[in-house]
DNA sequence: TCCTTTGTTCTGACTGGTCAGTCTAAAAGT
DNA sequence: ACTTTTAGACTGACCAGTCAGAACAAAGGA
């Protein structure tokens, strides 16, 4: 009753046994157990509805231990977030870099990042859920932490978009911050929905759907600019080639 | 201090004064005030962290009134959700229908729905935020309510996608449920992010970005199927015309 | 091998405060 | 006459955080 799930991918935790050689003081292990217990409980019930006693129980330690290792419930939560989302950013970065190293385009990199995002979420659904649930809340002390953490993940996506625009692979009229956040959101929600409501689908199914969306195989031509008077019921006009506009 | 915001679009409320003729018993008004107060508070702080006393205060009524109108805090919350999301589904439906009536294509309809979604969220950010924060939580009593409410909104998107496939406007190899949920997520997160982190942008900016994404003006060709060996750094291959596959 | 010592880590009963939900007698409102 | 709202005291449960001491390790000492 200690090990519990939280999914593969190191389920939102330490990442690397903190430096220390062999006998890495018990603390590290205890903190790990607490993270794992907390992430699932908070994802299920929310921060306020989860009690410190529950977390301690689930982790198999006494309540006092929580307070020996973290200064407060809040602190535990913030460290949890930092720890977890850093892993996501790292995994996105890695996906992009690997793609480049193999000679892929920026667009390949975006696609690889979508996949990495899906894999990550599949591995740590609780963490993701918790992140989404708390990200847009105002009036909460951890707002700053979340914002910075969000920035770190989005920065990776934005940098790939920016490269793509610079090299002419992507049309330069895209709005980088907005596009990055939309992409991020698309993956986030699609993945959560998949896990919650259509768990029988495979990652590949989901990935394929998102790729198609990204490639415009869904919303082909038409409606180039918002509020364009809709063309008559005429079939598809094959216009709207993706690509560069006025790029170098 | 009673009227508060919650935004235009009837800010998540009654929708239509419940049947009753002219003097629609005060209750309707009181419930409305309570909904408005609750939606903002819960969006900011979360369900558990929001107290009934706060809600009553903000609505300008006595605590007893809350319990005269709703059987519990939970009940108030569930009615709130139902009420609000029904409005979203209605607004999406309306956007699609209007587009058709004006001779637009299914793709125009999707675009109009994106716009309707953005407008709705801009008008009721709190409701949206609260919805996103709670949707994927397991172990909460209102899970069923949320699920059904989600279904109702997605059904609208799915029906448009299905029509598009039937008429050949959309490639028939898209996965309708997954695509619908990804679209929904894209709009949801982009809108929340916009409100939270880039509030200076206009709806049109956001809409334009999403439209481009939908039309494949971002992720042009390449990576047609997940795991395609990335083509060399070669520039864009203008392939990937959206459209029909084997449709009639 | 079996203590002793010393610092670290863990324990769980306890405290002080908070909150959902109840209740009443009276006042509005229609 | 009937419905709805009021003010707020009260209760029983629940919970974050504390604290004095127990259990554990590592390193000697005999």
PDB file of C-alpha atoms in Angstrom, chain A residues 42-49 99 102-108 110-112 115 129-130 132-140 143 147 150 154 158 161 168-171 173-175 177-179 181-186 188-194 196-198 201-202 204-245, chain B residues 42-49 99 102-108 110-112 115 129-130 132-140 143 146-147 150 154 158 161 168-171 173-175 177-179 181-186 188-194 196-198 201-202 204-244:
ATOM      1  CA  UNK A  42      -4.794  16.098  -5.009  1.00  0.00           C
ATOM      2  CA  UNK A  43      -5.557  15.270  -8.621  1.00  0.00           C
ATOM      3  CA  UNK A  44      -8.595  13.319  -7.534  1.00  0.00           C
ATOM      4  CA  UNK A  45      -9.953  15.643  -4.930  1.00  0.00           C
ATOM      5  CA  UNK A  46      -8.324  18.990  -5.315  1.00  0.00           C
ATOM      6  CA  UNK A  47      -5.882  20.715  -3.024  1.00  0.00           C
ATOM      7  CA  UNK A  48      -8.236  21.913  -0.340  1.00  0.00           C
ATOM      8  CA  UNK A  49     -10.237  18.744  -0.167  1.00  0.00           C
ATOM      9  CA  UNK A  99      14.296  15.290 -34.160  1.00  0.00           C
ATOM     10  CA  UNK A 102      18.059  13.124 -37.006  1.00  0.00           C
ATOM     11  CA  UNK A 103      17.656  15.727 -39.699  1.00  0.00           C
ATOM     12  CA  UNK A 104      13.970  16.391 -39.151  1.00  0.00           C
ATOM     13  CA  UNK A 105      12.264  19.676 -39.917  1.00  0.00           C
ATOM     14  CA  UNK A 106      10.746  22.075 -37.426  1.00  0.00           C
ATOM     15  CA  UNK A 107       7.423  20.607 -38.288  1.00  0.00           C
ATOM     16  CA  UNK A 108       8.663  17.155 -37.526  1.00  0.00           C
ATOM     17  CA  UNK A 110       6.394  19.887 -33.440  1.00  0.00           C
ATOM     18  CA  UNK A 111       4.927  16.540 -34.202  1.00  0.00           C
ATOM     19  CA  UNK A 112       7.489  14.814 -32.026  1.00  0.00           C
ATOM     20  CA  UNK A 115       3.938  12.767 -29.129  1.00  0.00           C
ATOM     21  CA  UNK A 129      -4.791  16.859 -14.193  1.00  0.00           C
ATOM     22  CA  UNK A 130      -3.695  18.679 -11.119  1.00  0.00           C
ATOM     23  CA  UNK A 132      -4.711  21.959 -15.406  1.00  0.00           C
ATOM     24  CA  UNK A 133      -7.015  22.249 -12.460  1.00  0.00           C
ATOM     25  CA  UNK A 134      -4.872  24.814 -10.742  1.00  0.00           C
ATOM     26  CA  UNK A 135      -3.212  26.761 -13.522  1.00  0.00           C
ATOM     27  CA  UNK A 136      -5.782  29.435 -14.069  1.00  0.00           C
ATOM     28  CA  UNK A 137      -6.850  30.004 -10.506  1.00  0.00           C
ATOM     29  CA  UNK A 138      -6.238  33.456  -9.268  1.00  0.00           C
ATOM     30  CA  UNK A 139      -5.879  34.190  -5.590  1.00  0.00           C
ATOM     31  CA  UNK A 140      -3.797  31.215  -4.747  1.00  0.00           C
ATOM     32  CA  UNK A 143       0.164  31.214  -8.744  1.00  0.00           C
ATOM     33  CA  UNK A 147       3.159  30.679 -14.043  1.00  0.00           C
ATOM     34  CA  UNK A 150       4.048  27.139 -17.567  1.00  0.00           C
ATOM     35  CA  UNK A 154       5.754  26.936 -23.452  1.00  0.00           C
ATOM     36  CA  UNK A 158       7.724  28.755 -28.872  1.00  0.00           C
ATOM     37  CA  UNK A 161       7.871  27.799 -33.782  1.00  0.00           C
ATOM     38  CA  UNK A 168      10.746  29.812 -43.672  1.00  0.00           C
ATOM     39  CA  UNK A 169       9.227  26.470 -42.848  1.00  0.00           C
ATOM     40  CA  UNK A 170       6.314  28.191 -41.204  1.00  0.00           C
ATOM     41  CA  UNK A 171       4.352  31.128 -42.432  1.00  0.00           C
ATOM     42  CA  UNK A 173       2.140  35.543 -39.986  1.00  0.00           C
ATOM     43  CA  UNK A 174       1.516  33.132 -37.167  1.00  0.00           C
ATOM     44  CA  UNK A 175       1.275  34.573 -33.709  1.00  0.00           C
ATOM     45  CA  UNK A 177       2.663  32.925 -28.204  1.00  0.00           C
ATOM     46  CA  UNK A 178      -0.961  32.317 -29.060  1.00  0.00           C
ATOM     47  CA  UNK A 179      -0.178  29.429 -31.340  1.00  0.00           C
ATOM     48  CA  UNK A 181      -0.558  28.008 -26.120  1.00  0.00           C
ATOM     49  CA  UNK A 182      -3.233  26.654 -28.422  1.00  0.00           C
ATOM     50  CA  UNK A 183      -1.049  23.717 -29.372  1.00  0.00           C
ATOM     51  CA  UNK A 184      -0.250  23.049 -25.783  1.00  0.00           C
ATOM     52  CA  UNK A 185      -3.904  23.189 -24.865  1.00  0.00           C
ATOM     53  CA  UNK A 186      -4.918  20.947 -27.672  1.00  0.00           C
ATOM     54  CA  UNK A 188      -3.394  18.716 -22.882  1.00  0.00           C
ATOM     55  CA  UNK A 189      -7.112  18.461 -23.227  1.00  0.00           C
ATOM     56  CA  UNK A 190      -7.072  15.774 -25.854  1.00  0.00           C
ATOM     57  CA  UNK A 191      -4.877  13.663 -23.630  1.00  0.00           C
ATOM     58  CA  UNK A 192      -6.918  14.180 -20.503  1.00  0.00           C
ATOM     59  CA  UNK A 193     -10.121  13.487 -22.340  1.00  0.00           C
ATOM     60  CA  UNK A 194      -8.637  10.400 -23.831  1.00  0.00           C
ATOM     61  CA  UNK A 196     -10.889   9.955 -18.808  1.00  0.00           C
ATOM     62  CA  UNK A 197     -13.457   9.254 -21.413  1.00  0.00           C
ATOM     63  CA  UNK A 198     -11.978   7.040 -24.104  1.00  0.00           C
ATOM     64  CA  UNK A 201      -7.922   4.273 -27.620  1.00  0.00           C
ATOM     65  CA  UNK A 202      -4.229   3.874 -28.226  1.00  0.00           C
ATOM     66  CA  UNK A 204      -1.233   6.244 -31.742  1.00  0.00           C
ATOM     67  CA  UNK A 205      -4.885   6.958 -32.417  1.00  0.00           C
ATOM     68  CA  UNK A 206      -4.711  10.103 -30.430  1.00  0.00           C
ATOM     69  CA  UNK A 207      -1.436  11.136 -31.925  1.00  0.00           C
ATOM     70  CA  UNK A 208      -2.734  10.541 -35.430  1.00  0.00           C
ATOM     71  CA  UNK A 209      -5.787  12.682 -34.798  1.00  0.00           C
ATOM     72  CA  UNK A 210      -3.740  15.526 -33.466  1.00  0.00           C
ATOM     73  CA  UNK A 211      -1.302  15.292 -36.343  1.00  0.00           C
ATOM     74  CA  UNK A 212      -4.105  15.529 -38.836  1.00  0.00           C
ATOM     75  CA  UNK A 213      -5.441  18.551 -37.082  1.00  0.00           C
ATOM     76  CA  UNK A 214      -2.007  20.114 -37.165  1.00  0.00           C
ATOM     77  CA  UNK A 215      -1.619  19.436 -40.835  1.00  0.00           C
ATOM     78  CA  UNK A 216      -4.844  21.022 -41.786  1.00  0.00           C
ATOM     79  CA  UNK A 217      -6.280  17.791 -43.038  1.00  0.00           C
ATOM     80  CA  UNK A 218      -9.348  18.741 -41.065  1.00  0.00           C
ATOM     81  CA  UNK A 219     -10.148  22.375 -41.557  1.00  0.00           C
ATOM     82  CA  UNK A 220      -8.866  22.584 -45.078  1.00  0.00           C
ATOM     83  CA  UNK A 221      -9.469  25.797 -46.904  1.00  0.00           C
ATOM     84  CA  UNK A 222     -12.311  28.242 -46.392  1.00  0.00           C
ATOM     85  CA  UNK A 223     -12.668  30.865 -43.739  1.00  0.00           C
ATOM     86  CA  UNK A 224      -9.166  32.090 -44.307  1.00  0.00           C
ATOM     87  CA  UNK A 225      -9.701  35.146 -42.202  1.00  0.00           C
ATOM     88  CA  UNK A 226     -12.330  35.310 -39.517  1.00  0.00           C
ATOM     89  CA  UNK A 227     -15.562  36.787 -40.770  1.00  0.00           C
ATOM     90  CA  UNK A 228     -14.944  36.047 -44.387  1.00  0.00           C
ATOM     91  CA  UNK A 229     -18.346  35.853 -45.972  1.00  0.00           C
ATOM     92  CA  UNK A 230     -18.820  32.120 -46.243  1.00  0.00           C
ATOM     93  CA  UNK A 231     -18.625  30.815 -49.771  1.00  0.00           C
ATOM     94  CA  UNK A 232     -21.737  29.113 -51.030  1.00  0.00           C
ATOM     95  CA  UNK A 233     -22.215  25.438 -50.310  1.00  0.00           C
ATOM     96  CA  UNK A 234     -19.626  24.837 -52.949  1.00  0.00           C
ATOM     97  CA  UNK A 235     -17.449  21.853 -52.198  1.00  0.00           C
ATOM     98  CA  UNK A 236     -13.911  22.244 -50.985  1.00  0.00           C
ATOM     99  CA  UNK A 237     -11.753  24.844 -52.585  1.00  0.00           C
ATOM    100  CA  UNK A 238      -8.291  23.351 -52.297  1.00  0.00           C
ATOM    101  CA  UNK A 239      -6.678  26.665 -51.545  1.00  0.00           C
ATOM    102  CA  UNK A 240      -4.867  27.504 -48.332  1.00  0.00           C
ATOM    103  CA  UNK A 241      -1.576  25.894 -48.954  1.00  0.00           C
ATOM    104  CA  UNK A 242       0.100  26.002 -45.641  1.00  0.00           C
ATOM    105  CA  UNK A 243       3.433  27.497 -45.794  1.00  0.00           C
ATOM    106  CA  UNK A 244       5.555  30.579 -46.046  1.00  0.00           C
ATOM    107  CA  UNK A 245       4.081  33.929 -46.787  1.00  0.00           C
TER     108      UNK A 245
ATOM    109  CA  UNK B  42     -15.304  28.936  -6.823  1.00  0.00           C
ATOM    110  CA  UNK B  43     -13.334  29.723  -9.937  1.00  0.00           C
ATOM    111  CA  UNK B  44     -10.867  31.710  -7.890  1.00  0.00           C
ATOM    112  CA  UNK B  45     -10.492  29.457  -4.925  1.00  0.00           C
ATOM    113  CA  UNK B  46     -11.889  26.089  -5.821  1.00  0.00           C
ATOM    114  CA  UNK B  47     -14.970  24.393  -4.506  1.00  0.00           C
ATOM    115  CA  UNK B  48     -13.687  23.246  -1.147  1.00  0.00           C
ATOM    116  CA  UNK B  49     -11.917  26.448  -0.330  1.00  0.00           C
ATOM    117  CA  UNK B  99     -23.636  29.550 -40.712  1.00  0.00           C
ATOM    118  CA  UNK B 102     -26.281  31.699 -44.642  1.00  0.00           C
ATOM    119  CA  UNK B 103     -24.994  29.096 -47.045  1.00  0.00           C
ATOM    120  CA  UNK B 104     -21.697  28.441 -45.296  1.00  0.00           C
ATOM    121  CA  UNK B 105     -19.819  25.146 -45.447  1.00  0.00           C
ATOM    122  CA  UNK B 106     -19.214  22.761 -42.584  1.00  0.00           C
ATOM    123  CA  UNK B 107     -15.783  24.227 -42.301  1.00  0.00           C
ATOM    124  CA  UNK B 108     -17.207  27.694 -42.007  1.00  0.00           C
ATOM    125  CA  UNK B 110     -16.399  24.958 -37.373  1.00  0.00           C
ATOM    126  CA  UNK B 111     -14.764  28.300 -37.617  1.00  0.00           C
ATOM    127  CA  UNK B 112     -17.892  30.023 -36.419  1.00  0.00           C
ATOM    128  CA  UNK B 115     -15.518  32.083 -32.519  1.00  0.00           C
ATOM    129  CA  UNK B 129     -12.159  28.035 -15.503  1.00  0.00           C
ATOM    130  CA  UNK B 130     -14.220  26.246 -12.964  1.00  0.00           C
ATOM    131  CA  UNK B 132     -11.830  22.949 -16.638  1.00  0.00           C
ATOM    132  CA  UNK B 133     -10.657  22.677 -13.092  1.00  0.00           C
ATOM    133  CA  UNK B 134     -13.261  20.112 -12.200  1.00  0.00           C
ATOM    134  CA  UNK B 135     -13.904  18.149 -15.362  1.00  0.00           C
ATOM    135  CA  UNK B 136     -11.280  15.482 -15.003  1.00  0.00           C
ATOM    136  CA  UNK B 137     -11.473  14.946 -11.296  1.00  0.00           C
ATOM    137  CA  UNK B 138     -12.458  11.499 -10.311  1.00  0.00           C
ATOM    138  CA  UNK B 139     -14.015  10.788  -6.949  1.00  0.00           C
ATOM    139  CA  UNK B 140     -16.238  13.766  -6.829  1.00  0.00           C
ATOM    140  CA  UNK B 143     -18.629  13.754 -11.900  1.00  0.00           C
ATOM    141  CA  UNK B 146     -19.954  17.130 -15.642  1.00  0.00           C
ATOM    142  CA  UNK B 147     -19.710  14.191 -17.920  1.00  0.00           C
ATOM    143  CA  UNK B 150     -19.395  17.704 -21.572  1.00  0.00           C
ATOM    144  CA  UNK B 154     -19.085  17.917 -27.702  1.00  0.00           C
ATOM    145  CA  UNK B 158     -19.161  16.086 -33.460  1.00  0.00           C
ATOM    146  CA  UNK B 161     -17.682  17.055 -38.154  1.00  0.00           C
ATOM    147  CA  UNK B 168     -17.170  15.028 -48.416  1.00  0.00           C
ATOM    148  CA  UNK B 169     -16.003  18.367 -47.152  1.00  0.00           C
ATOM    149  CA  UNK B 170     -13.778  16.659 -44.643  1.00  0.00           C
ATOM    150  CA  UNK B 171     -11.530  13.707 -45.171  1.00  0.00           C
ATOM    151  CA  UNK B 173     -10.226   9.327 -42.100  1.00  0.00           C
ATOM    152  CA  UNK B 174     -10.570  11.716 -39.220  1.00  0.00           C
ATOM    153  CA  UNK B 175     -11.466  10.276 -35.879  1.00  0.00           C
ATOM    154  CA  UNK B 177     -14.610  11.918 -31.153  1.00  0.00           C
ATOM    155  CA  UNK B 178     -10.913  12.532 -30.746  1.00  0.00           C
ATOM    156  CA  UNK B 179     -10.889  15.418 -33.156  1.00  0.00           C
ATOM    157  CA  UNK B 181     -12.254  16.844 -28.108  1.00  0.00           C
ATOM    158  CA  UNK B 182      -8.958  18.187 -29.389  1.00  0.00           C
ATOM    159  CA  UNK B 183     -10.704  21.140 -31.024  1.00  0.00           C
ATOM    160  CA  UNK B 184     -12.637  21.806 -27.895  1.00  0.00           C
ATOM    161  CA  UNK B 185      -9.485  21.664 -25.832  1.00  0.00           C
ATOM    162  CA  UNK B 186      -7.597  23.909 -28.147  1.00  0.00           C
ATOM    163  CA  UNK B 188     -10.632  26.145 -24.133  1.00  0.00           C
ATOM    164  CA  UNK B 189      -7.006  26.418 -23.211  1.00  0.00           C
ATOM    165  CA  UNK B 190      -6.165  29.091 -25.727  1.00  0.00           C
ATOM    166  CA  UNK B 191      -8.981  31.197 -24.374  1.00  0.00           C
ATOM    167  CA  UNK B 192      -8.083  30.699 -20.739  1.00  0.00           C
ATOM    168  CA  UNK B 193      -4.466  31.419 -21.420  1.00  0.00           C
ATOM    169  CA  UNK B 194      -5.385  34.482 -23.316  1.00  0.00           C
ATOM    170  CA  UNK B 196      -4.938  34.942 -17.845  1.00  0.00           C
ATOM    171  CA  UNK B 197      -1.654  35.658 -19.441  1.00  0.00           C
ATOM    172  CA  UNK B 198      -2.159  37.858 -22.480  1.00  0.00           C
ATOM    173  CA  UNK B 201      -4.835  40.618 -27.153  1.00  0.00           C
ATOM    174  CA  UNK B 202      -8.143  41.008 -28.946  1.00  0.00           C
ATOM    175  CA  UNK B 204      -9.789  38.621 -33.243  1.00  0.00           C
ATOM    176  CA  UNK B 205      -6.114  37.914 -32.683  1.00  0.00           C
ATOM    177  CA  UNK B 206      -6.934  34.763 -30.835  1.00  0.00           C
ATOM    178  CA  UNK B 207      -9.519  33.726 -33.354  1.00  0.00           C
ATOM    179  CA  UNK B 208      -7.134  34.319 -36.219  1.00  0.00           C
ATOM    180  CA  UNK B 209      -4.455  32.181 -34.597  1.00  0.00           C
ATOM    181  CA  UNK B 210      -6.824  29.335 -34.034  1.00  0.00           C
ATOM    182  CA  UNK B 211      -8.168  29.576 -37.559  1.00  0.00           C
ATOM    183  CA  UNK B 212      -4.695  29.330 -38.972  1.00  0.00           C
ATOM    184  CA  UNK B 213      -4.019  26.322 -36.863  1.00  0.00           C
ATOM    185  CA  UNK B 214      -7.233  24.748 -38.088  1.00  0.00           C
ATOM    186  CA  UNK B 215      -6.388  25.413 -41.668  1.00  0.00           C
ATOM    187  CA  UNK B 216      -3.019  23.843 -41.483  1.00  0.00           C
ATOM    188  CA  UNK B 217      -1.259  27.089 -42.163  1.00  0.00           C
ATOM    189  CA  UNK B 218       0.970  26.118 -39.288  1.00  0.00           C
ATOM    190  CA  UNK B 219       1.877  22.486 -39.500  1.00  0.00           C
ATOM    191  CA  UNK B 220       1.941  22.325 -43.243  1.00  0.00           C
ATOM    192  CA  UNK B 221       2.901  19.049 -44.786  1.00  0.00           C
ATOM    193  CA  UNK B 222       5.389  16.572 -43.377  1.00  0.00           C
ATOM    194  CA  UNK B 223       4.816  13.937 -40.784  1.00  0.00           C
ATOM    195  CA  UNK B 224       1.653  12.736 -42.410  1.00  0.00           C
ATOM    196  CA  UNK B 225       1.476   9.700 -40.228  1.00  0.00           C
ATOM    197  CA  UNK B 226       3.083   9.546 -36.817  1.00  0.00           C
ATOM    198  CA  UNK B 227       6.543   8.058 -36.933  1.00  0.00           C
ATOM    199  CA  UNK B 228       7.166   8.833 -40.548  1.00  0.00           C
ATOM    200  CA  UNK B 229      10.886   9.018 -40.907  1.00  0.00           C
ATOM    201  CA  UNK B 230      11.450  12.759 -40.919  1.00  0.00           C
ATOM    202  CA  UNK B 231      12.340  14.086 -44.328  1.00  0.00           C
ATOM    203  CA  UNK B 232      15.689  15.779 -44.514  1.00  0.00           C
ATOM    204  CA  UNK B 233      15.888  19.458 -43.691  1.00  0.00           C
ATOM    205  CA  UNK B 234      14.341  20.057 -47.063  1.00  0.00           C
ATOM    206  CA  UNK B 235      11.990  23.029 -47.098  1.00  0.00           C
ATOM    207  CA  UNK B 236       8.264  22.610 -47.176  1.00  0.00           C
ATOM    208  CA  UNK B 237       6.735  20.097 -49.483  1.00  0.00           C
ATOM    209  CA  UNK B 238       3.353  21.626 -50.257  1.00  0.00           C
ATOM    210  CA  UNK B 239       1.577  18.296 -50.122  1.00  0.00           C
ATOM    211  CA  UNK B 240      -1.144  17.425 -47.689  1.00  0.00           C
ATOM    212  CA  UNK B 241      -4.103  18.969 -49.385  1.00  0.00           C
ATOM    213  CA  UNK B 242      -6.764  18.711 -46.812  1.00  0.00           C
ATOM    214  CA  UNK B 243      -9.840  17.335 -48.275  1.00  0.00           C
ATOM    215  CA  UNK B 244     -11.917  14.403 -49.281  1.00  0.00           C
TER     216      UNK B 244
END
